[in-house]
Structures are given as C-alpha cells and as structure tokens.
mmCIF file of C-alpha atoms in Angstrom:
data_model
loop_
_atom_site.group_PDB
_atom_site.id
_atom_site.type_symbol
_atom_site.label_atom_id
_atom_site.label_comp_id
_atom_site.label_asym_id
_atom_site.label_seq_id
_atom_site.Cartn_x
_atom_site.Cartn_y
_atom_site.Cartn_z
ATOM 1 C CA UNK C 30 -18.270 13.045 7.038
ATOM 2 C CA UNK C 31 -20.769 14.365 4.479
ATOM 3 C CA UNK C 32 -23.519 12.026 3.357
ATOM 4 C CA UNK C 33 -23.568 11.012 -0.295
ATOM 5 C CA UNK C 34 -26.447 12.669 -2.170
ATOM 6 C CA UNK C 35 -28.363 10.138 -4.220
ATOM 7 C CA UNK C 36 -31.092 10.167 -6.804
ATOM 8 C CA UNK C 37 -33.704 7.410 -6.987
ATOM 9 C CA UNK C 38 -31.496 5.311 -9.273
ATOM 10 C CA UNK C 39 -28.519 5.569 -6.904
ATOM 11 C CA UNK C 40 -30.815 4.440 -4.085
ATOM 12 C CA UNK C 41 -31.969 1.397 -6.053
ATOM 13 C CA UNK C 42 -28.355 0.479 -6.853
ATOM 14 C CA UNK C 43 -27.285 0.826 -3.216
ATOM 15 C CA UNK C 44 -30.148 -1.388 -2.034
ATOM 16 C CA UNK C 45 -29.281 -3.990 -4.652
ATOM 17 C CA UNK C 46 -25.740 -4.301 -3.275
ATOM 18 C CA UNK C 47 -27.241 -5.896 -0.163
ATOM 19 C CA UNK C 48 -24.937 -4.397 2.473
ATOM 20 C CA UNK C 49 -26.325 -2.583 5.528
ATOM 21 C CA UNK C 50 -27.642 0.772 4.400
ATOM 22 C CA UNK C 51 -29.072 3.895 6.037
ATOM 23 C CA UNK C 52 -30.932 6.329 3.794
ATOM 24 C CA UNK C 53 -31.815 9.799 5.027
ATOM 25 C CA UNK C 54 -34.938 11.092 3.282
ATOM 26 C CA UNK C 55 -34.876 14.873 3.412
ATOM 27 C CA UNK C 56 -36.044 18.080 1.749
ATOM 28 C CA UNK C 57 -34.767 21.650 1.787
ATOM 29 C CA UNK C 58 -38.060 22.904 3.246
ATOM 30 C CA UNK C 59 -37.905 20.479 6.215
ATOM 31 C CA UNK C 60 -36.752 22.280 9.403
ATOM 32 C CA UNK C 61 -35.572 19.110 11.180
ATOM 33 C CA UNK C 62 -33.767 17.619 8.177
ATOM 34 C CA UNK C 63 -30.639 19.763 8.525
ATOM 35 C CA UNK C 64 -30.112 18.896 12.198
ATOM 36 C CA UNK C 65 -30.804 15.211 11.441
ATOM 37 C CA UNK C 66 -28.185 15.238 8.716
ATOM 38 C CA UNK C 67 -25.707 16.730 11.216
ATOM 39 C CA UNK C 68 -26.339 13.850 13.628
ATOM 40 C CA UNK C 69 -25.862 11.319 10.840
ATOM 41 C CA UNK C 70 -22.603 12.958 9.757
ATOM 42 C CA UNK C 71 -21.290 12.526 13.308
ATOM 43 C CA UNK C 72 -22.468 8.889 13.601
ATOM 44 C CA UNK C 73 -21.391 7.690 10.137
ATOM 45 C CA UNK C 74 -17.623 7.482 10.858
ATOM 46 C CA UNK C 75 -18.325 5.068 13.727
ATOM 47 C CA UNK C 76 -19.832 2.636 11.202
ATOM 48 C CA UNK C 77 -17.352 3.179 8.351
ATOM 49 C CA UNK C 78 -16.887 -0.004 6.360
ATOM 50 C CA UNK C 79 -19.948 -1.562 7.986
ATOM 51 C CA UNK C 80 -22.907 0.597 6.932
ATOM 52 C CA UNK C 81 -23.378 2.725 3.821
ATOM 53 C CA UNK C 82 -24.961 6.140 4.413
ATOM 54 C CA UNK C 83 -26.806 8.135 1.772
ATOM 55 C CA UNK C 84 -29.326 10.926 1.434
ATOM 56 C CA UNK C 85 -32.207 11.422 -1.013
ATOM 57 C CA UNK C 86 -33.873 14.813 -1.480
ATOM 58 C CA UNK C 87 -37.535 13.862 -1.790
ATOM 59 C CA UNK C 88 -38.290 17.314 -3.162
ATOM 60 C CA UNK C 89 -36.374 16.224 -6.257
ATOM 61 C CA UNK C 90 -37.359 12.523 -6.132
ATOM 62 C CA UNK C 91 -40.871 12.402 -4.611
ATOM 63 C CA UNK C 92 -41.633 8.876 -5.843
ATOM 64 C CA UNK C 93 -39.472 7.576 -2.992
ATOM 65 C CA UNK C 94 -42.125 8.844 -0.553
ATOM 66 C CA UNK C 95 -44.793 6.640 -2.093
ATOM 67 C CA UNK C 96 -42.536 3.638 -2.514
ATOM 68 C CA UNK C 97 -41.778 3.521 1.229
ATOM 69 C CA UNK C 98 -45.084 5.033 2.436
ATOM 70 C CA UNK C 99 -43.354 7.999 4.061
ATOM 71 C CA UNK C 100 -45.730 10.436 5.745
ATOM 72 C CA UNK C 101 -43.282 12.972 7.194
ATOM 73 C CA UNK C 102 -39.690 14.145 7.264
ATOM 74 C CA UNK C 103 -37.050 13.504 8.262
ATOM 75 C CA UNK C 104 -37.335 9.769 7.757
ATOM 76 C CA UNK C 105 -34.550 7.207 7.909
ATOM 77 C CA UNK C 106 -34.821 3.966 5.945
ATOM 78 C CA UNK C 107 -32.628 1.029 6.971
ATOM 79 C CA UNK C 108 -31.897 -1.847 4.621
ATOM 80 C CA UNK C 109 -29.951 -5.090 4.909
ATOM 81 C CA UNK C 110 -29.513 -7.924 2.435
ATOM 82 C CA UNK C 111 -31.402 -5.850 -0.137
ATOM 83 C CA UNK C 112 -34.528 -5.682 2.038
ATOM 84 C CA UNK C 113 -36.173 -2.718 3.747
ATOM 85 C CA UNK C 114 -35.952 -3.573 7.445
ATOM 86 C CA UNK C 115 -36.802 -0.446 9.460
ATOM 87 C CA UNK C 116 -38.351 2.993 9.005
ATOM 88 C CA UNK C 117 -37.542 5.656 11.593
ATOM 89 C CA UNK C 118 -39.795 8.722 11.519
ATOM 90 C CA UNK C 119 -38.841 12.127 12.874
ATOM 91 C CA UNK C 120 -35.653 13.626 14.249
ATOM 92 C CA UNK C 121 -33.584 11.144 16.260
ATOM 93 C CA UNK C 122 -30.487 11.715 18.352
ATOM 94 C CA UNK C 123 -27.256 9.759 17.943
ATOM 95 C CA UNK C 124 -27.899 7.056 20.602
ATOM 96 C CA UNK C 125 -31.144 6.002 18.903
ATOM 97 C CA UNK C 126 -29.443 5.838 15.509
ATOM 98 C CA UNK C 127 -26.483 3.876 16.862
ATOM 99 C CA UNK C 128 -28.802 1.306 18.449
ATOM 100 C CA UNK C 129 -30.846 0.964 15.254
ATOM 101 C CA UNK C 130 -27.662 0.425 13.218
ATOM 102 C CA UNK C 131 -26.298 -2.190 15.619
ATOM 103 C CA UNK C 132 -29.623 -4.029 15.435
ATOM 104 C CA UNK C 133 -29.601 -3.748 11.648
ATOM 105 C CA UNK C 134 -26.138 -5.289 11.373
ATOM 106 C CA UNK C 135 -27.327 -8.222 13.498
ATOM 107 C CA UNK C 136 -30.461 -8.813 11.407
#
C-alpha cells in the first residue's frame, strides 16, 4: 500500500479531520527515509480504516519542519482528535510503529 503524498495544505486538512493519523516526514536526500516508507507501507494495511497514513516531502514543504520542531529525518508525527500526540525520530521497525499506533488509537 503506497502512502499518499501530501503538501502542507493536505496535512492541515488531514489533521483537521480529527481521526488517528500518521505522517511520515521525508526527503529524497534522506538515506533512511526510503526504508522507513517501506516499513510503513507494510504496516498500513493492518490499520486500514482505523489510521490514515500520509507522507510529506520536507524538501518541498520545509515549513513543516519548523512547525513540529523536527531536527532530523525520518520523523513520524502521530495525531489524534486534531492534536499532535507523538513524534518518533529516526528509522523504526514495524513492531515499534504498531505499538505506537495502538497507543495512539487508545489516546
């Protein structure tokens, strides 16, 4: 399952909807971003209908970095009820992401 590619406006609209949301912040120059996206593409179907997944290329939309005080990539932002709940820095394997998403849905 490919992640939807969003711009900063798409991100704002997705957050506003209020449902559980995972946003992958990435850039083409980031060596760990491709592998992280692969992990997310494998995890996403397990949460279909429960969590929305999207990806923002911060090379194209750098303001997102400042908004969420991101210092490195890849970074995952988790939202629920329209609020930023969790920031996960660095490459993470599927079990870590699954646990974070289960916790998010219970928040």
